mmCIF file of C-alpha atoms in Angstrom:
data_model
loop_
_atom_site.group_PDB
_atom_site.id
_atom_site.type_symbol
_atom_site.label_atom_id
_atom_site.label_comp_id
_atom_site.label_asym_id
_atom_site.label_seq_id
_atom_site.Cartn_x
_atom_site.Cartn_y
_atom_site.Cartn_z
ATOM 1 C CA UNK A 161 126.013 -31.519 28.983
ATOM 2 C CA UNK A 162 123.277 -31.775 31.775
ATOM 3 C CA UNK A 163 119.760 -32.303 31.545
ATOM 4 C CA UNK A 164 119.013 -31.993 35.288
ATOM 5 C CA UNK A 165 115.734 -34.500 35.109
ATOM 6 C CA UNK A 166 114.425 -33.284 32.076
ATOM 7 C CA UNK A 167 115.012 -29.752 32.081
ATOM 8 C CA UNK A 168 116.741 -29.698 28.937
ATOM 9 C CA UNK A 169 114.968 -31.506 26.300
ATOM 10 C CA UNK A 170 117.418 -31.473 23.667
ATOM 11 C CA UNK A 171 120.719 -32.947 25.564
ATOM 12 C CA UNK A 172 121.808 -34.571 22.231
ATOM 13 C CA UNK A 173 121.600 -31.167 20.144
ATOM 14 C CA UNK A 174 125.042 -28.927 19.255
ATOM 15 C CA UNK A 175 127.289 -27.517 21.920
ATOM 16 C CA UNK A 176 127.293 -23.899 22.823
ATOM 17 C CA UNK A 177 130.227 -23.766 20.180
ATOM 18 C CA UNK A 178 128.545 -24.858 17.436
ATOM 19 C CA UNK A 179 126.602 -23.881 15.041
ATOM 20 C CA UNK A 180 123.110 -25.660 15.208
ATOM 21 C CA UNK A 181 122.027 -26.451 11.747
ATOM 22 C CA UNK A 182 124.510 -24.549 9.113
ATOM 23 C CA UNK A 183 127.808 -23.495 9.776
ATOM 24 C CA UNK A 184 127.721 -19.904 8.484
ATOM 25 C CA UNK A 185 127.764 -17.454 11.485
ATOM 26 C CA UNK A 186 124.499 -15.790 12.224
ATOM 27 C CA UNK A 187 123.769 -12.123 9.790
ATOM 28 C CA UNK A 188 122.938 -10.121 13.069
ATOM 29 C CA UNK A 189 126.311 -11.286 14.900
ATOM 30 C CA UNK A 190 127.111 -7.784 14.322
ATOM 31 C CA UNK A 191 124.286 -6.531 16.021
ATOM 32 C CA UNK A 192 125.241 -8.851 19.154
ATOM 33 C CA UNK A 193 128.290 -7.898 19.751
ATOM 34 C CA UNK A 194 128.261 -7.408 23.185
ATOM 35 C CA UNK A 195 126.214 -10.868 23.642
ATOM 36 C CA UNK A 196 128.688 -12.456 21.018
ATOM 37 C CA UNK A 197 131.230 -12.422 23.138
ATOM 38 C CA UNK A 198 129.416 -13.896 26.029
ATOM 39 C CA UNK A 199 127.523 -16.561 24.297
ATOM 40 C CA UNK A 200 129.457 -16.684 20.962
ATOM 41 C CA UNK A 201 127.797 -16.892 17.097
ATOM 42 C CA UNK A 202 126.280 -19.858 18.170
ATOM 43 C CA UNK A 203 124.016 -18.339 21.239
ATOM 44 C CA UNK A 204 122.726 -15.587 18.907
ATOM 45 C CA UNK A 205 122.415 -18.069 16.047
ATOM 46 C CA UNK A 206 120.274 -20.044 19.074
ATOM 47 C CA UNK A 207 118.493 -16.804 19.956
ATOM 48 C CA UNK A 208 116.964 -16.300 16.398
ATOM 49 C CA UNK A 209 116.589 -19.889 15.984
ATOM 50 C CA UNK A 210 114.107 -19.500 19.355
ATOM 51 C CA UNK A 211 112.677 -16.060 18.541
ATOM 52 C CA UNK A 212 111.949 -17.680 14.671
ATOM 53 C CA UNK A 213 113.772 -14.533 13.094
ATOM 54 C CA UNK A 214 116.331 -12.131 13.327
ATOM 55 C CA UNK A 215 117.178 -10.992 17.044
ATOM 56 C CA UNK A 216 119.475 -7.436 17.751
ATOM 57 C CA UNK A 217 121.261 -6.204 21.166
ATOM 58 C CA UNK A 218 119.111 -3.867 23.174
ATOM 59 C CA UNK A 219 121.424 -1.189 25.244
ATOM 60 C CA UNK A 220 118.609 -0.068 27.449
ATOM 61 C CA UNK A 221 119.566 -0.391 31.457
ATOM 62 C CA UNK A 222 122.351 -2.776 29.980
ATOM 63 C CA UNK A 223 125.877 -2.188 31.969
ATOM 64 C CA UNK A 224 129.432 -3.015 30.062
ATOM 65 C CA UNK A 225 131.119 -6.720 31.882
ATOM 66 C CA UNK A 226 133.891 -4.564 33.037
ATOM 67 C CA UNK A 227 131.207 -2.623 35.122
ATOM 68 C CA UNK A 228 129.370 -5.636 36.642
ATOM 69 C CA UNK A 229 132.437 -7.405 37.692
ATOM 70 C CA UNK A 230 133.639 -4.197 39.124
ATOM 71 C CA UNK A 231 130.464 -4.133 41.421
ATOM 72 C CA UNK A 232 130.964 -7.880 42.431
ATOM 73 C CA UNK A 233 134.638 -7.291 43.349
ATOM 74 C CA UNK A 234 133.238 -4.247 46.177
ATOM 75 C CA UNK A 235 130.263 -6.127 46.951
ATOM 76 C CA UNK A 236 132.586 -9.231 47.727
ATOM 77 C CA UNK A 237 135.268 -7.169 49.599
ATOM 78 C CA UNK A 238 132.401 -5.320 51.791
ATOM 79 C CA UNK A 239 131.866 -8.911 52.903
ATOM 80 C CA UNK A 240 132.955 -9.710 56.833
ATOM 81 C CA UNK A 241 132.464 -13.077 58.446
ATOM 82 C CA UNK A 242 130.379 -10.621 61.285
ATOM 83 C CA UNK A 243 128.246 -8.927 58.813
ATOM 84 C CA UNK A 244 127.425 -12.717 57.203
ATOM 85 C CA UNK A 245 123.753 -12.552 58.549
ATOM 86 C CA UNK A 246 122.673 -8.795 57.362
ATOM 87 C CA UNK A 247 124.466 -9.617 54.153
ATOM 88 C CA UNK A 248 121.573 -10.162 51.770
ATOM 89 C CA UNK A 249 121.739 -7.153 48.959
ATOM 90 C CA UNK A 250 122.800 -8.234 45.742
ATOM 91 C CA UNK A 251 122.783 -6.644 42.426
ATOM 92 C CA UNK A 252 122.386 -8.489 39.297
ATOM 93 C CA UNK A 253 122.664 -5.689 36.710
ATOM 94 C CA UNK A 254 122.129 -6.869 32.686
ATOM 95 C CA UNK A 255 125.219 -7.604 31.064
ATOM 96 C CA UNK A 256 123.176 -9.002 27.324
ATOM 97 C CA UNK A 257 119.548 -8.585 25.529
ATOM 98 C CA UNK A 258 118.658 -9.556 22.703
ATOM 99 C CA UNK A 259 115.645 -8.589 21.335
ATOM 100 C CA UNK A 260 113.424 -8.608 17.670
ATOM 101 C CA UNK A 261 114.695 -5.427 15.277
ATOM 102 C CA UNK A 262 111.204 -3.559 16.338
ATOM 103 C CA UNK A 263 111.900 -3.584 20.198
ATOM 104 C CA UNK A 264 115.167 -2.733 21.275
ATOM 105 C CA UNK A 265 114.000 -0.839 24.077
ATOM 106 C CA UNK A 266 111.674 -3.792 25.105
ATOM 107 C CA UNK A 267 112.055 -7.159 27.548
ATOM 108 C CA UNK A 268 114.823 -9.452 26.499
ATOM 109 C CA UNK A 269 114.341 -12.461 24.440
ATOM 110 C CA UNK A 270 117.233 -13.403 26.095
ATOM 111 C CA UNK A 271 119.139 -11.824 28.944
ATOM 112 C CA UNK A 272 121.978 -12.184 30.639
ATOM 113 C CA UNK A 273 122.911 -10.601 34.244
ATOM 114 C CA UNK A 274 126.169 -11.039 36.097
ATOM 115 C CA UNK A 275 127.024 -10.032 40.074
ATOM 116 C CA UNK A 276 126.994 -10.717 43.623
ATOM 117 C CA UNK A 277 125.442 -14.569 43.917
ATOM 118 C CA UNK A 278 121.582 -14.273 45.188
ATOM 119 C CA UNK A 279 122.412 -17.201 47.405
ATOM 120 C CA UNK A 280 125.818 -18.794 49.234
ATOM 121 C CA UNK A 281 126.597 -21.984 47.515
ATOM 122 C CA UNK A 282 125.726 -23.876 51.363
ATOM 123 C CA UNK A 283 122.268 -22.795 50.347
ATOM 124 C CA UNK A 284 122.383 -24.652 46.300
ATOM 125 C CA UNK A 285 123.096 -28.467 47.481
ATOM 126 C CA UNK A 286 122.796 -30.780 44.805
ATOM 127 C CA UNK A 287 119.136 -32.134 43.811
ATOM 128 C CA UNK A 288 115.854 -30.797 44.133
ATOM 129 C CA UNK A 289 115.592 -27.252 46.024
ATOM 130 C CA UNK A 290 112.465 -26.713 48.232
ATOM 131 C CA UNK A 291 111.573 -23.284 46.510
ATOM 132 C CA UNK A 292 111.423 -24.787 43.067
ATOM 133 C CA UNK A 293 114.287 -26.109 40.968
ATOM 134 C CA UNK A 294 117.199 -28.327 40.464
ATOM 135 C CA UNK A 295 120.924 -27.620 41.104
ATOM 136 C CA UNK A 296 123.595 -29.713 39.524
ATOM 137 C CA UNK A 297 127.491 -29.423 40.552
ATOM 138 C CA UNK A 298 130.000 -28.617 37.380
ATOM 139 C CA UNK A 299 133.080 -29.580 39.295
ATOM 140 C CA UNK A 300 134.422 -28.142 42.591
ATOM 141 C CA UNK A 301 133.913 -24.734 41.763
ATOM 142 C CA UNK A 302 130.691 -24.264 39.472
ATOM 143 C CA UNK A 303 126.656 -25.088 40.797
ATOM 144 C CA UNK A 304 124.325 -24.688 37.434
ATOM 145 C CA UNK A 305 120.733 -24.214 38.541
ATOM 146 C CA UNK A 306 117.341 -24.648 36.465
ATOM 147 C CA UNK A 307 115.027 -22.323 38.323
ATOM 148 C CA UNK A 308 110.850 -23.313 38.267
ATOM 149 C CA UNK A 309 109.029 -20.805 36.738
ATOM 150 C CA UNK A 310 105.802 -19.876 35.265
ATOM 151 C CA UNK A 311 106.373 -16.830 33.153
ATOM 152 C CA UNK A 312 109.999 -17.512 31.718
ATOM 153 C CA UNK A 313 113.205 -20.338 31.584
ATOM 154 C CA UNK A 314 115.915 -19.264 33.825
ATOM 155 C CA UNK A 315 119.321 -20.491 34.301
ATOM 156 C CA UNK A 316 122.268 -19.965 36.617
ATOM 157 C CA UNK A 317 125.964 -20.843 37.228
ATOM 158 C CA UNK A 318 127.300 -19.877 41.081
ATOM 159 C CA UNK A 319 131.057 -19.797 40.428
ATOM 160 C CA UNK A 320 133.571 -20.137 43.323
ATOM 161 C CA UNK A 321 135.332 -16.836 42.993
ATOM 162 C CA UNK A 322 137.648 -14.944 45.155
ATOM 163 C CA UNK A 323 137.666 -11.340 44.115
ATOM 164 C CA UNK A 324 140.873 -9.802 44.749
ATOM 165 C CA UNK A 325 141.304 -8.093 48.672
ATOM 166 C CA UNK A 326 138.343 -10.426 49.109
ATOM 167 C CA UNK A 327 137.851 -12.255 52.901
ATOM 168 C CA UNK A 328 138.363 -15.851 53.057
ATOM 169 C CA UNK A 329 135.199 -17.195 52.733
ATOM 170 C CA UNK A 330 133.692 -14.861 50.307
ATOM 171 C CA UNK A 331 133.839 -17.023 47.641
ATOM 172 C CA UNK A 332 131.207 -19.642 49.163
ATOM 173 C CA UNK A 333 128.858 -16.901 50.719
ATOM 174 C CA UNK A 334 129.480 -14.677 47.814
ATOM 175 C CA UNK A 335 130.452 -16.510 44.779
ATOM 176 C CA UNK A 336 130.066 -14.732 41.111
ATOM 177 C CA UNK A 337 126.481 -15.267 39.866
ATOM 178 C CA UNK A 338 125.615 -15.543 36.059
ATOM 179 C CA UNK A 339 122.042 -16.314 35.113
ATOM 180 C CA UNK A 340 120.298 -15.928 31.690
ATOM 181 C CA UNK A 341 116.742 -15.564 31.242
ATOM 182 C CA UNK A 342 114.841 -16.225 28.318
ATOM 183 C CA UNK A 343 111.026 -16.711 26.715
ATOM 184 C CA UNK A 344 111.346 -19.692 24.690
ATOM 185 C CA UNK A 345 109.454 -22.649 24.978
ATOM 186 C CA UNK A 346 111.947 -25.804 26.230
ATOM 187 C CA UNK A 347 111.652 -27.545 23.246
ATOM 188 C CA UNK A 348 111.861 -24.615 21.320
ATOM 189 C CA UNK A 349 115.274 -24.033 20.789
ATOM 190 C CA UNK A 350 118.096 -26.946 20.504
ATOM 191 C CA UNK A 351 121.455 -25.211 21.823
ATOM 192 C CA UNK A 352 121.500 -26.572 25.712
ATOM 193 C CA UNK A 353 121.349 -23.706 27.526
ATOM 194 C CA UNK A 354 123.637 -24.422 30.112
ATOM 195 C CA UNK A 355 126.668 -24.945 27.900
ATOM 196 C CA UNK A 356 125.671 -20.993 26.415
ATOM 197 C CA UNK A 357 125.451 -20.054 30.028
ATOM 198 C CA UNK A 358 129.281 -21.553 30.938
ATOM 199 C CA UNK A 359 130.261 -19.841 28.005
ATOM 200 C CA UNK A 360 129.231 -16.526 29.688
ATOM 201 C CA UNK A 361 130.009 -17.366 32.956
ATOM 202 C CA UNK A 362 133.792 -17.717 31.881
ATOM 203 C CA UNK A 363 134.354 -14.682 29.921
ATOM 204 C CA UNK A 364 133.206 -12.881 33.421
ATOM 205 C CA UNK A 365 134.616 -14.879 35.570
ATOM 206 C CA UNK A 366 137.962 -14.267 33.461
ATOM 207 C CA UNK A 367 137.296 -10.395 33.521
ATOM 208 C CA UNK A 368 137.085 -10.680 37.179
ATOM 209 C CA UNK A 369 140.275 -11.837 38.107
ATOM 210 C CA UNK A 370 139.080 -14.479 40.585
ATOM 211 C CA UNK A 371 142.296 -14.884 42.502
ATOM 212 C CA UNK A 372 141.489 -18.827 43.766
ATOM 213 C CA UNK A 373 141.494 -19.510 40.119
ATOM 214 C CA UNK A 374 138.115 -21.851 39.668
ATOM 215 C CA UNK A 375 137.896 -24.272 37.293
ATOM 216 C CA UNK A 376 135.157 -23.752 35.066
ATOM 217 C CA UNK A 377 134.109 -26.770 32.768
ATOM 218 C CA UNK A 378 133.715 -26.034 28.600
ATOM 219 C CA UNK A 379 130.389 -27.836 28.614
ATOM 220 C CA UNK A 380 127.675 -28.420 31.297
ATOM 221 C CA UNK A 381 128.706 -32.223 32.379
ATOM 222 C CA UNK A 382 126.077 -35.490 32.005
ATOM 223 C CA UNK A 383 124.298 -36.630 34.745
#
């Protein structure tokens, strides 16, 4: 796992497939099931333990995988090499909430939103970015990034990923984004995030048939 110069807190605590604490699976994994099976048992279990009780999916504005991966694969094969400079609009629709019981049409405790990468990978080097935040490289073909921010912890993983009928080059200046969002404090809950993020990122990188194949690691690497 990753701590990224002190980001993550808790770089000794459970992996994402883990339970942290007992080994029963969480009593709302039922409500979750759309999160469940981008973050497994173990994120919701990590949601409530955050949140400090029980935590249910919110469908509000929230679009199926199938559908978000869809809109990556046109918004990757729209891509031209000629078009490269006026190609800025991306879409990062929400894929996950979770929420408390008494707000499911409320912000997300956690959320999780899948598309079109807000930035080519050229623009995520390794270290400290200028705007605020630290990148990290998971292999060849994954950049996890730790975003500075006042109001909320955010998260993402850039994944190298051809969509089919894709350009050459798409995959660098439009690689599959995954980033999860949530209002805990960083102490607050032990699960690394980035390890429940890499879960996510590849059950949609999976649904999107990434034709190039990227490696994607099981847990956020040290370092």
């Amino acid at each position: 796992m990753i701590c990224l110069g002190g980001w993550l807190p808790a770089c000794d605590a459970p992996a994402a497939g883990e339970a942290a604490g007992a080994a029963s699976p969480s009593a709302t994994a039922k409500d979750a099931e759309r999160c469940r099976q981008l973050i497994g048992t173990a994120g919701v279990d990590w949601a409530e333990k955050g949140h400090g009780s029980q935590v249910v999916e919110s469908g509000r504005d929230v679009q199926d995988v199938g559908e978000a991966v869809r809109r990556f694969g046109d918004t990757a094969r729209a891509w031209t090499p000629d078009a490269d400079e006026d190609f800025s609009f991306r879409f990062l629709p929400d894929v996950c909430r979770l929420v408390p019981p008494d707000a499911r049409n409320g912000d997300g405790l956690v959320t999780l939103k899948a598309g079109p990468g807000t930035f080519p990978l050229e623009k995520l080097p390794a270290g400290k970015l200028e705007g605020g935040g630290r990148v990290a490289d998971a292999g060849d073909d994954v950049k996890l990034v730790a975003w500075e921010l006042d109001d909320r912890v955010e998260h993402s993983a850039y994944v190298r990923c051809r969509a089919e009928g894709a350009m050459s080059g798409q995959e660098t200046r439009v690689p599959l984004e995954v980033t999860m969002t949530d209002h805990f404090d960083q102490d607050a809950a032990a699960t690394p995030r980035f390890d429940l993020l890499l879960d996510a990122a590849r059950v949609i990188a999976d649904e999107a048939g990434c034709v190039n194949d990227p490696e994607l690691p099981e847990e956020a690497p040290e370092g």
